[in-house]
Coordinates of C-alpha atoms in Angstrom, one line a residue:
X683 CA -75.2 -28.9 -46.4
X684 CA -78.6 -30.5 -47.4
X685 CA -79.9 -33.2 -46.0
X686 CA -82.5 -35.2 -47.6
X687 CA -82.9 -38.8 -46.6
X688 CA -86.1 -41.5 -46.6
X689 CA -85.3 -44.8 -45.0
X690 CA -86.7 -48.1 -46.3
X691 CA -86.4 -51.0 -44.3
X692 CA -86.5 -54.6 -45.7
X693 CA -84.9 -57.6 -43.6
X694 CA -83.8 -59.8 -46.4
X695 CA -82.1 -63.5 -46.0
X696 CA -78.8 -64.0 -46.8
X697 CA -78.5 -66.7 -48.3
X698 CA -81.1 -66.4 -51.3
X699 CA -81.3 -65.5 -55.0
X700 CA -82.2 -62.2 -55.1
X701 CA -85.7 -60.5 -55.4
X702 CA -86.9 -61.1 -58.5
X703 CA -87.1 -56.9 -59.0
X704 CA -87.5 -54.4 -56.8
X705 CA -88.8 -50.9 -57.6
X706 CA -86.6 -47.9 -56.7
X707 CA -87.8 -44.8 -59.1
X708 CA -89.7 -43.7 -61.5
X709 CA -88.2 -41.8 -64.1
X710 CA -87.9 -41.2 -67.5
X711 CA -86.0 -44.0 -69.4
X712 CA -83.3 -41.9 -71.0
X713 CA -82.5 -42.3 -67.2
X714 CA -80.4 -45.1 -68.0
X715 CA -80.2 -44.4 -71.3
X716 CA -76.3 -44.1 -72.1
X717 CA -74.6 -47.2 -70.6
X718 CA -71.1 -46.4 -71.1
X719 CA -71.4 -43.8 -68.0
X720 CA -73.0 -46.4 -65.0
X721 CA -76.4 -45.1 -62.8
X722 CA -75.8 -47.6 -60.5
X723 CA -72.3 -48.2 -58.8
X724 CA -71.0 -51.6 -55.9
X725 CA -68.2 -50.6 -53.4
X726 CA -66.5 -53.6 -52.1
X727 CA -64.4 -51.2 -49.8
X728 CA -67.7 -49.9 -48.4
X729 CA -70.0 -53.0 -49.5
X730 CA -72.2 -50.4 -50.8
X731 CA -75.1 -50.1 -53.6
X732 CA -75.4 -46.9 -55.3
X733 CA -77.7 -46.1 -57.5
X734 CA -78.4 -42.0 -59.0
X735 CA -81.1 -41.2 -60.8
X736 CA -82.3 -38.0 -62.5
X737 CA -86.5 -37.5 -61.5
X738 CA -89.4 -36.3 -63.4
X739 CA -88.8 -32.9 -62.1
X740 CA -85.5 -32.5 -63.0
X741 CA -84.3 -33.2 -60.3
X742 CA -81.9 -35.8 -59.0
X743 CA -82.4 -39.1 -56.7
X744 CA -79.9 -41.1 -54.8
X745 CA -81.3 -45.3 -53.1
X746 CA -78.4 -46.9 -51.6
X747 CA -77.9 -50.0 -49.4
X748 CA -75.5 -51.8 -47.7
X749 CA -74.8 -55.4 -49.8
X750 CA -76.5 -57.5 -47.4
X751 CA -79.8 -55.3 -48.8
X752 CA -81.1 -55.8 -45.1
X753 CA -82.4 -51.7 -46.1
X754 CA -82.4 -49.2 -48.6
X755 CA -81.9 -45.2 -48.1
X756 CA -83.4 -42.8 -50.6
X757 CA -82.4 -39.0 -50.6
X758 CA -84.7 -37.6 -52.9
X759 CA -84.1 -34.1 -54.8
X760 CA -80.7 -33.7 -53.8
X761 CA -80.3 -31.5 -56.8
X762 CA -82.4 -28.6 -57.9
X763 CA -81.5 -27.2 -60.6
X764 CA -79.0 -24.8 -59.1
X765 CA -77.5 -25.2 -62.5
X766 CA -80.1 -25.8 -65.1
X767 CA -81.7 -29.0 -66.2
X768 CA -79.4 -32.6 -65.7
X769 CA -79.0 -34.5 -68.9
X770 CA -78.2 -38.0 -69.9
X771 CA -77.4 -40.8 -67.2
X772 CA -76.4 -39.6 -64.2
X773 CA -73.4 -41.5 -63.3
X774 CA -72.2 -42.9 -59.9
X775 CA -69.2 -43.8 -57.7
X776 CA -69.1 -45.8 -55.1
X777 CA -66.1 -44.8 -52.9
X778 CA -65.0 -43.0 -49.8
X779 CA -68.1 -41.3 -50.4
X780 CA -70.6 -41.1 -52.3
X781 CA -69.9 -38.8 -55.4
X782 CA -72.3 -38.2 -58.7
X783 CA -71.2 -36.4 -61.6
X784 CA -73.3 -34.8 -64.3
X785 CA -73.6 -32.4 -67.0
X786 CA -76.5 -29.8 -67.7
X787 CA -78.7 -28.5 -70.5
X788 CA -76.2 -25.8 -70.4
X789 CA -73.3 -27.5 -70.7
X790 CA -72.1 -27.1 -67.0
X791 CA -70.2 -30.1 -65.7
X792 CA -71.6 -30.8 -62.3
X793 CA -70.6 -33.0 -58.9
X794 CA -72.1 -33.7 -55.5
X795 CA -70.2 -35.2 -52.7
X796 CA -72.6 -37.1 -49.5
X797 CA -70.1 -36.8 -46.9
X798 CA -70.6 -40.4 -45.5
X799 CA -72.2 -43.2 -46.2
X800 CA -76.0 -43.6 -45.7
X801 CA -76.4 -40.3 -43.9
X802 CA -78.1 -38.6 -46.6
X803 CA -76.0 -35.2 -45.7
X804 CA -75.2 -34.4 -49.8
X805 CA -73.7 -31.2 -50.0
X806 CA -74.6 -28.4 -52.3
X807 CA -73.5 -29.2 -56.4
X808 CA -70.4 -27.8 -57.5
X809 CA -69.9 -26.2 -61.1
X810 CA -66.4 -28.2 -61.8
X811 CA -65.6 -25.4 -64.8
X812 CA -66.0 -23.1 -67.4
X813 CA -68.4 -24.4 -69.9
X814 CA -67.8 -27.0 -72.6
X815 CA -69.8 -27.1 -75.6
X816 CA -72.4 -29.9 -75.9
X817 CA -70.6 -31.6 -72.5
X818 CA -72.4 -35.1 -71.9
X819 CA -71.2 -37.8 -69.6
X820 CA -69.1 -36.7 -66.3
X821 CA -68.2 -39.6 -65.2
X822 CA -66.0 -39.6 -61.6
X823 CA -63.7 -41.9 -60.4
X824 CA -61.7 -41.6 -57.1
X825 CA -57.8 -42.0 -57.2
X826 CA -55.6 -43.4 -54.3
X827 CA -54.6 -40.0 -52.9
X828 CA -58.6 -39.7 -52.3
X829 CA -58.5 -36.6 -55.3
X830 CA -61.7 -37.1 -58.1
X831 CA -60.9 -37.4 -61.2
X832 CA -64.5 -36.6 -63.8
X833 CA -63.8 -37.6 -67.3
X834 CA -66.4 -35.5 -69.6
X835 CA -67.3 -36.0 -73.2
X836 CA -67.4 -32.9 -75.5
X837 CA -68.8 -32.4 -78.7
X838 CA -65.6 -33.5 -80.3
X839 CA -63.2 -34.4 -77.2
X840 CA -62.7 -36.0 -74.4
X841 CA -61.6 -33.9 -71.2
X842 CA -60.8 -34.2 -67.6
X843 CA -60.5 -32.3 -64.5
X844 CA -59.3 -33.6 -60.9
X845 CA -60.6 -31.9 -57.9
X846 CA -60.0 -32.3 -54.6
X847 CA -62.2 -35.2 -52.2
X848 CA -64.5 -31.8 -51.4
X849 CA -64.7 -30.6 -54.5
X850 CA -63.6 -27.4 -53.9
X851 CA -60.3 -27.6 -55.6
X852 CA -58.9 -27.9 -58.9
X853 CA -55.4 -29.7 -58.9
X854 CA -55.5 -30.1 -62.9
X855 CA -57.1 -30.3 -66.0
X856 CA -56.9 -31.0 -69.9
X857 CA -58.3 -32.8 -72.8
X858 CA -57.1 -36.5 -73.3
X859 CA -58.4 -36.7 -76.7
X860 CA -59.8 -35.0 -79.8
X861 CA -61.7 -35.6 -82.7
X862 CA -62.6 -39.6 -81.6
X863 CA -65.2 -41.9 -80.0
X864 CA -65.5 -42.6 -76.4
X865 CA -65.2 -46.7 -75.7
X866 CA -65.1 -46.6 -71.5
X867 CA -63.6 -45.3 -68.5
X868 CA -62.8 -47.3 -65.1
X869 CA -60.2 -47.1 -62.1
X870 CA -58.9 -50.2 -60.2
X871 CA -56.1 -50.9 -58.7
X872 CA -55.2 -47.9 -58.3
X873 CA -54.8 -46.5 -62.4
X874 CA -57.2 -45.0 -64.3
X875 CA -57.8 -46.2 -68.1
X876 CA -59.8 -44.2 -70.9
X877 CA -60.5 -45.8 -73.9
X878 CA -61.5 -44.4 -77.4
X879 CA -60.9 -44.9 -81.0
X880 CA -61.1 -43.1 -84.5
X881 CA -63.4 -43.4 -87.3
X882 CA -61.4 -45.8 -88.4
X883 CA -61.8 -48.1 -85.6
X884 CA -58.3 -47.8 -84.2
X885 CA -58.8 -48.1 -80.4
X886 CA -56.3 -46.5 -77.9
X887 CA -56.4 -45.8 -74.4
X888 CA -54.7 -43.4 -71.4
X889 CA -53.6 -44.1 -67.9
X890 CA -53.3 -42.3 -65.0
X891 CA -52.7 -42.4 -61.2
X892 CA -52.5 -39.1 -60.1
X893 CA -55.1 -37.9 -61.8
X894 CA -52.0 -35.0 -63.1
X895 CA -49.7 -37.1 -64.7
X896 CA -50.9 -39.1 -68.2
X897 CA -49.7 -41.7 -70.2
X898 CA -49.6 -41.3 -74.1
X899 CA -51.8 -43.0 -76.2
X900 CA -51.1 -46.8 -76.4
X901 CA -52.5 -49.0 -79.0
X902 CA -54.9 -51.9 -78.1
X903 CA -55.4 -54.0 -81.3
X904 CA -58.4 -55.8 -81.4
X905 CA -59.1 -58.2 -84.1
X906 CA -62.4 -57.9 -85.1
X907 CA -64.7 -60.1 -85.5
X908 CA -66.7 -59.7 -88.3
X909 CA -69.8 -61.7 -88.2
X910 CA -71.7 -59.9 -91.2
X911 CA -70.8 -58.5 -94.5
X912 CA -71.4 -55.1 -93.3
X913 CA -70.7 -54.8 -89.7
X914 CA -70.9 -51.7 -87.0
X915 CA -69.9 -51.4 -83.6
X916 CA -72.6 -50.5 -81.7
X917 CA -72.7 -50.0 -77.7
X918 CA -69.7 -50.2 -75.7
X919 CA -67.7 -50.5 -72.4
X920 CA -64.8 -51.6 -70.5
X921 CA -63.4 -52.5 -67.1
X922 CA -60.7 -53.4 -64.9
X923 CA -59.9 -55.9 -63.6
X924 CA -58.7 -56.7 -59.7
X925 CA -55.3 -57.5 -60.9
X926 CA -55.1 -54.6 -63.6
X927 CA -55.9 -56.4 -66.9
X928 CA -58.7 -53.7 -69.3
X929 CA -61.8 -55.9 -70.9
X930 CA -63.6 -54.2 -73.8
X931 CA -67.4 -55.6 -74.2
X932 CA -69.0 -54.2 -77.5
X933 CA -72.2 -55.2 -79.9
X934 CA -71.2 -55.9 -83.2
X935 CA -74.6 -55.0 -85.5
X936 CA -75.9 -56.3 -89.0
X937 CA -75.1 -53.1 -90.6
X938 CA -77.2 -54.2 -93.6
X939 CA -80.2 -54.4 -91.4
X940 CA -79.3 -51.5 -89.4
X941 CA -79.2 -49.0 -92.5
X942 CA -82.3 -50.3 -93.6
X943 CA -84.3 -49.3 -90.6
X944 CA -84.7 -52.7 -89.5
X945 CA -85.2 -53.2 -85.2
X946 CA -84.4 -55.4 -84.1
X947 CA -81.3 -56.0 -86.4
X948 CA -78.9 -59.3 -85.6
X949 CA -76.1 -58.4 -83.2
X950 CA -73.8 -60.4 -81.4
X951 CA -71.7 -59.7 -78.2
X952 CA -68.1 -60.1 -77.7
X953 CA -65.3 -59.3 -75.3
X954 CA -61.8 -58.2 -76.1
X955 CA -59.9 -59.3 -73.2
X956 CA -56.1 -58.9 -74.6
X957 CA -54.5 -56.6 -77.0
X958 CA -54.1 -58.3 -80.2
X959 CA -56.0 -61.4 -79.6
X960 CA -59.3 -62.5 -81.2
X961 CA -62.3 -61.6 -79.1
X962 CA -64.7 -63.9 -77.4
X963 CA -68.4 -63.7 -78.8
X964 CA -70.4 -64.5 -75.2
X965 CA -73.4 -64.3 -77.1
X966 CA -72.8 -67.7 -78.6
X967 CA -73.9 -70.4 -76.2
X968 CA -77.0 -70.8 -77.7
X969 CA -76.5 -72.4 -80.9
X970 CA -78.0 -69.7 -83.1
X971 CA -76.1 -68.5 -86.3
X972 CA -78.0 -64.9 -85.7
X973 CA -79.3 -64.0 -82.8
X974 CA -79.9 -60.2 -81.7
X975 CA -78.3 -59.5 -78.3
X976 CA -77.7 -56.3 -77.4
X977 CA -76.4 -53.4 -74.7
X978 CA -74.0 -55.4 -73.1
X979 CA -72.1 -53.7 -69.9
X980 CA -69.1 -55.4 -68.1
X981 CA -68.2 -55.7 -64.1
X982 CA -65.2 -57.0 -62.4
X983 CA -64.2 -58.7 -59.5
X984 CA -61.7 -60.8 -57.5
X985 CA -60.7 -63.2 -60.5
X986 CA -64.3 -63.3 -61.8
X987 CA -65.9 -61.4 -64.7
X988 CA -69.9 -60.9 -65.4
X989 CA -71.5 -59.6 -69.0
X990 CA -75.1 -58.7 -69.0
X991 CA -77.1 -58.1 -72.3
X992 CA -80.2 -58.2 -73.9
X993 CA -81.7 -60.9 -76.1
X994 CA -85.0 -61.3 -77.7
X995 CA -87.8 -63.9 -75.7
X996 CA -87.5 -67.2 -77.5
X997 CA -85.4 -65.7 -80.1
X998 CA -88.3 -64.0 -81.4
X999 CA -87.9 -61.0 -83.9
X1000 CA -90.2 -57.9 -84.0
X1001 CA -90.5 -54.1 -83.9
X1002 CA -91.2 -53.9 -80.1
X1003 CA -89.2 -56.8 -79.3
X1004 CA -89.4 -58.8 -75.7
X1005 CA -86.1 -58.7 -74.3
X1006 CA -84.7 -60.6 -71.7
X1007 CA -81.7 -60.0 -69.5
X1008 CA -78.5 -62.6 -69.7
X1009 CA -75.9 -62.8 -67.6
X1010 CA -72.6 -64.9 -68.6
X1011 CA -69.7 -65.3 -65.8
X1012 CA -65.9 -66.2 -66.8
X1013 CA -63.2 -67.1 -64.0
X1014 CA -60.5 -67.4 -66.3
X1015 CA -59.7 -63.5 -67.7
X1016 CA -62.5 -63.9 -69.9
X1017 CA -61.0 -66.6 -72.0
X1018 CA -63.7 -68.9 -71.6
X1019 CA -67.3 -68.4 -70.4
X1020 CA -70.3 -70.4 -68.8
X1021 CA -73.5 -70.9 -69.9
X1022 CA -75.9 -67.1 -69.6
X1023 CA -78.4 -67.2 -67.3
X1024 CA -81.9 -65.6 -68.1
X1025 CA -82.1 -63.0 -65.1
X1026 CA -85.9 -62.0 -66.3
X1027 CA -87.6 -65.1 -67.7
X1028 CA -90.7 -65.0 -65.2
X1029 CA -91.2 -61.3 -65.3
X1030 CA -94.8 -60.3 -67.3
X1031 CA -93.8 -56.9 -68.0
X1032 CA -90.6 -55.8 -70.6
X1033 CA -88.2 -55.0 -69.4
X1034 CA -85.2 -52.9 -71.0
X1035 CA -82.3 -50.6 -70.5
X1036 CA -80.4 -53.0 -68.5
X1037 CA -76.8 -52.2 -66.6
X1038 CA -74.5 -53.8 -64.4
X1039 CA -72.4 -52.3 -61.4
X1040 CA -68.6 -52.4 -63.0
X1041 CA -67.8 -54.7 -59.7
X1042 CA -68.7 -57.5 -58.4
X1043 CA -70.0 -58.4 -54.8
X1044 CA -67.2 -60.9 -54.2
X1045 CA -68.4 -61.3 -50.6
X1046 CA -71.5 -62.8 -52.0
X1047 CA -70.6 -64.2 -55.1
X1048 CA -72.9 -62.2 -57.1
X1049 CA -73.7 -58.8 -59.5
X1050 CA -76.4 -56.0 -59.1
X1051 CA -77.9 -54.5 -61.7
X1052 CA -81.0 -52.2 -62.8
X1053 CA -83.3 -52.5 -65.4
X1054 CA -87.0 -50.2 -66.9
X1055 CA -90.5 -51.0 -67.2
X1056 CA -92.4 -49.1 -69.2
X1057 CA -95.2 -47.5 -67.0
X1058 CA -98.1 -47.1 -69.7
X1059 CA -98.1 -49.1 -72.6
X1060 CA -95.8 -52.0 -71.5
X1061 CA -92.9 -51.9 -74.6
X1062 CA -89.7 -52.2 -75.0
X1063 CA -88.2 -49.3 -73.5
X1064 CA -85.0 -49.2 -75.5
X1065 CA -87.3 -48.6 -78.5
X1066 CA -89.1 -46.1 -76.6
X1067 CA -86.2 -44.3 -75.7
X1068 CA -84.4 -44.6 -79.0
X1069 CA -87.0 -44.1 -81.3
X1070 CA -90.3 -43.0 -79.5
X1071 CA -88.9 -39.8 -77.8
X1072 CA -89.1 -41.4 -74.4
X1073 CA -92.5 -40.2 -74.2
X1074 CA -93.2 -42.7 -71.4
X1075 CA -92.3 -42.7 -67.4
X1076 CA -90.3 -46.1 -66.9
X1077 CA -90.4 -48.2 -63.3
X1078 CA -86.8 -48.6 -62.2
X1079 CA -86.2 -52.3 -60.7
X1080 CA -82.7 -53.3 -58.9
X1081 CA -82.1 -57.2 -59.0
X1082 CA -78.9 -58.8 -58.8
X1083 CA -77.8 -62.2 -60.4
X1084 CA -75.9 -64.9 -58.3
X1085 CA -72.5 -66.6 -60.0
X1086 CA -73.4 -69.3 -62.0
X1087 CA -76.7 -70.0 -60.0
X1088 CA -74.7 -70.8 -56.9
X1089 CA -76.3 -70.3 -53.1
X1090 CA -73.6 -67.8 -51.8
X1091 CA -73.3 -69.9 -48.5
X1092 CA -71.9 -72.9 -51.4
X1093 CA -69.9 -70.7 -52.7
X1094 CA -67.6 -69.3 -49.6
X1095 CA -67.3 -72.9 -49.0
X1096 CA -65.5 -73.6 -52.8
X1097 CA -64.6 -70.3 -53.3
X1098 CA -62.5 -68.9 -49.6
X1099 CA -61.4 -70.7 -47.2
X1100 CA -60.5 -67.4 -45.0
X1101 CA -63.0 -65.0 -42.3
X1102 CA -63.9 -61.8 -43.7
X1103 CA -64.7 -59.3 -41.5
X1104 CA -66.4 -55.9 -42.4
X1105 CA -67.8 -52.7 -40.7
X1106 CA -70.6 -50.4 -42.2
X1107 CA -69.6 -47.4 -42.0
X1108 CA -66.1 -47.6 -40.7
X1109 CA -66.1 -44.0 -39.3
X1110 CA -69.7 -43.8 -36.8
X1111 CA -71.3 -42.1 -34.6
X1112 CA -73.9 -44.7 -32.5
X1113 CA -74.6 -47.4 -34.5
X1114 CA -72.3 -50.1 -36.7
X1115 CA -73.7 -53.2 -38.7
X1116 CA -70.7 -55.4 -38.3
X1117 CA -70.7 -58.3 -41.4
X1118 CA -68.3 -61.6 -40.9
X1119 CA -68.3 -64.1 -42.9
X1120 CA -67.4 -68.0 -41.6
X1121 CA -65.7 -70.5 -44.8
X1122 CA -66.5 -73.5 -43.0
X1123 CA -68.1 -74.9 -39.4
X1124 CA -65.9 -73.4 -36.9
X1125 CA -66.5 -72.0 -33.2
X1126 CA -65.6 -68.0 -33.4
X1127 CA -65.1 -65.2 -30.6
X1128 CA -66.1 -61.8 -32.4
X1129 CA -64.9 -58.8 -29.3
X1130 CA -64.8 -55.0 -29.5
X1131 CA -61.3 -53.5 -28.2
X1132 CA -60.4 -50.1 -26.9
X1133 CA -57.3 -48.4 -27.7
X1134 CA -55.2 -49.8 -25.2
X1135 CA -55.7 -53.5 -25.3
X1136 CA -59.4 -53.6 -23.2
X1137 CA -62.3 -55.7 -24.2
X1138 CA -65.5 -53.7 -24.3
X1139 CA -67.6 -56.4 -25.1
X1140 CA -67.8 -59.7 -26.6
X1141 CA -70.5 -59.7 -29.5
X1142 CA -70.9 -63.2 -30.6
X1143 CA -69.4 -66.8 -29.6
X1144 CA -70.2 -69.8 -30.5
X1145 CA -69.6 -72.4 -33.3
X1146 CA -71.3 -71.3 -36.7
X1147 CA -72.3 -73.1 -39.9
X1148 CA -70.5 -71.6 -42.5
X1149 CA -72.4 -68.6 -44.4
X1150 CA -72.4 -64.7 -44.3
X1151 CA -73.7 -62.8 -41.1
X1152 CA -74.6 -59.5 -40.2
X1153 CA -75.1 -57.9 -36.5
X1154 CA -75.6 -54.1 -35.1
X1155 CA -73.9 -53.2 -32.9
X1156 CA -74.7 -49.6 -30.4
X1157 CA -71.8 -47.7 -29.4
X1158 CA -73.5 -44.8 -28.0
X1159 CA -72.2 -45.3 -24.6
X1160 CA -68.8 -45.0 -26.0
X1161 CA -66.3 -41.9 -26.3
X1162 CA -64.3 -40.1 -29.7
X1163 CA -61.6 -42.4 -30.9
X1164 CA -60.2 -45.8 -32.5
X1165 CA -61.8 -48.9 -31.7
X1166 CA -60.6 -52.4 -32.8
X1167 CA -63.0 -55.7 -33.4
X1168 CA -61.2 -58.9 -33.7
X1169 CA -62.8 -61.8 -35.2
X1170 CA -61.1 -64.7 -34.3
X1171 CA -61.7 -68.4 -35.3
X1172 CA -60.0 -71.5 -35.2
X1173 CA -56.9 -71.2 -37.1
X1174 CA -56.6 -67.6 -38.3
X1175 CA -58.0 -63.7 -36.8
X1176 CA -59.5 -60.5 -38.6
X1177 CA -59.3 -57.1 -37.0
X1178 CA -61.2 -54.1 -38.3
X1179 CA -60.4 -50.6 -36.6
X1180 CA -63.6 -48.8 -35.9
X1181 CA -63.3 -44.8 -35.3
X1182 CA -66.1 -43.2 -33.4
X1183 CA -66.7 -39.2 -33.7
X1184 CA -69.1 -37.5 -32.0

């Protein structure tokens, strides 16, 4: 076991907007070049920020932070090259514990587990398999039993193996699709979808729970929009919803433009979210009959839904375009949608290569995302990925966008009416941050409880205003086992269990 860990502490207010960009890496862009496959991951189990990165050396960086951002941890070089150079976008979960999954220059399909959370202890990479011929994404996902399951793109399929939570088993394997396109991959609620379609454009999708056992291929019709006389389906993704439901987010392109060698070229932004109903453009609220909006990526949470993309500054139009970040919320299954907010308006610098965490913070009210600023010559880096080579090393910035421009303390107050309670991590050694959250003015007890019924210690008491709080809380005086805090207000209790090991 390695362990590689730099600590950055930042004591941030609750109750703001977020920080109008702060740097975690430097890297090349292609970084975050393929969206489809996430760098950057949100837990709500584990209210915990992910983010994997690969370095200019090849090797491979992991920043994560607990949602209240109070700090950040950054294990650098947690991968080196054991087995050869890591290509395209690292890709992240955010689970039981922290996984990454990745491919090499030779083809290897790659994982590394961090057994726990913000320890830094990442454990050696694993080879998942033999090799597969121009493997790209490795995506992971965790099921229910606590088994990965890594979906990997081949030069002409799509495969997937399930190993066990250390890696070091294989429970199955097989392909889940040949000769097609990749759309998306998520897990929620406890099923795993895949989506792809044929050349064509017929889209279908797989299901699975076990990681073993898949559904066949089922149809999802979408009816197409169709915006120019030659259209093309440019990037795409999908999630889950909380209660189950897929959403497919894609940018439809001018292919007239697009043949021509024209950048930008006009694209809109839609969302499919129902088989055989007519998709949503989310790209539309501001008036425009063409506007250019681009890379759009998709996150889920409680009954909310959040689409960032790109559009061009003051709808200009150029070769190195200025982009700016949007991101539009629905509450309704993605049926309707609000107004976009401009996430990047004040920046001076352009930023590009945008993507959203596939859930939302719904503790907060709000989505995390990460974005590149071109180091040397200040461009867009999309072009400079797409059609410079990615000659240039790229700042990576880490923001996150409140729903619909709402304080979060506001929020709890429309949103839930109910305490939430919340220990980081669950499973400690000496030290817990303990997060509660208070709907409205109340007086609250928060107590630690032993095993058998005795209170340790009463942590907080008092009446609160209603808002999101965050203690720590030292437990080095205490023994192995189960623990129990009980947060209890005026009308109703939480209680968390707590497990110390020494």
């Amino acid at each position: 076991m390695r362990k590689f860990s730099v600590i950055f502490t930042s004591f941030i207010f609750l109750f703001g907007f977020g920080f109008s960009g702060t740097i975690i890496d430097s890297v090349w862009g292609t970084a975050l070049w393929p969206q489809v496959g996430h760098t950057i991951s949100y837990g709500p189990s584990v209210d915990a920020i992910l983010i994997a990165l690969h370095s200019f050396e090849h090797s491979i960086d992991v920043h994560s932070a607990h949602g209240n951002l109070s700090y950040w941890i950054h294990d650098e070089h947690i991968y080196n090259l054991e087995f050869g150079i890591p290509q395209w976008t690292i890709n992240t979960l955010a689970s039981t514990y922290p996984y990454i999954g990745f491919t090499t220059h030779t083809t290897k399909m790659v994982a590394q587990r961090c057994f726990g959370w913000f320890n830094g202890n990442w454990e050696d990479p694993v080879n998942l398999g033999p090799d597969t011929a121009h493997a790209s994404l490795n995506i992971p996902l965790q099921l229910q039993d606590g088994n990965i399951l890594f979906i990997t793109l081949t030069f002409d399929s799509i495969i997937y193996r399930t190993r066990t939570p250390d890696l070091q088993t294989e429970v199955s394997h097989g392909t889940i699709a040949r000769a097609c396109y990749f759309w998306g991959a998520d897990l929620n609620n406890g099923t795993a979808y895949v989506f792809y379609f044929d050349t064509l454009l017929n889209i279908y999708y797989r299901t699975t729970a076990d990681g073993i056992n898949w559904t066949p291929p089922q149809n999802w019709t979408v009816v197409w929009p169709n915006p120019y006389l030659n259209n093309i389906i440019g990037w795409t993704q999908m999630a889950i919803t909380d209660a189950g439901s897929p959403l497919l987010v894609f940018d439809n392109w001018n292919g007239d433009e697009y043949n021509s060698g024209i950048y930008p070229f006009h694209s809109k932004v839609y969302v499919s979210y129902a088989s055989g109903l007519p998709c949503v453009e989310v790209s539309s609220t501001f008036g425009a009959p063409d506007t250019e909006c681009v890379y759009p990526t998709i996150a889920t949470g409680g009954n909310l839904i959040a689409v960032l993309y790109c559009m061009p500054r003051n709808n200009e139009s150029g070769s190195l375009n200025w982009w700016d970040f949007y991101v539009v919320w629905s509450s309704d299954g993605g049926q309707t949608w609000g107004t976009p907010i401009n996430c990047t308006q004040s920046l001076i610098n352009r930023p590009g290569l945008p993507q959203l965490a596939k859930r939302i913070d719904t503790l907060r009210y709000r989505v995390y995302y990460i974005y590149a600023i071109d180091m040397v010559r200040n461009i867009d880096p999309l072009w400079n990925v797409w059609i410079s080579g990615d000659y240039d090393p790229m700042y990576i910035y880490f923001d996150y966008a409140p729903y619909a421009g709402v304080e979060e303390g506001e929020m709890l107050k429309v949103k839930d009416k109910r305490l939430k309670l919340m220990i980081l991590p669950s499973v400690v050694r000496d030290n817990a941050e303990i997060q509660f959250a208070i709907p409205v003015r109340q007086g609250i007890r928060l107590d630690l409880y032993d095993i058998i019924g005795r209170n340790l210690k009463t942590i907080e008491e008092g009446t609160l205003e209603p808002g999101l709080y965050s203690c720590n809380l030292n437990l080095s005086n205490l023994t192995s086992g189960i623990y129990f805090l009980i947060l209890e207000g005026e009308r109703e209790s939480k209680t968390e269990k707590l497990l110390i090991v020494r």
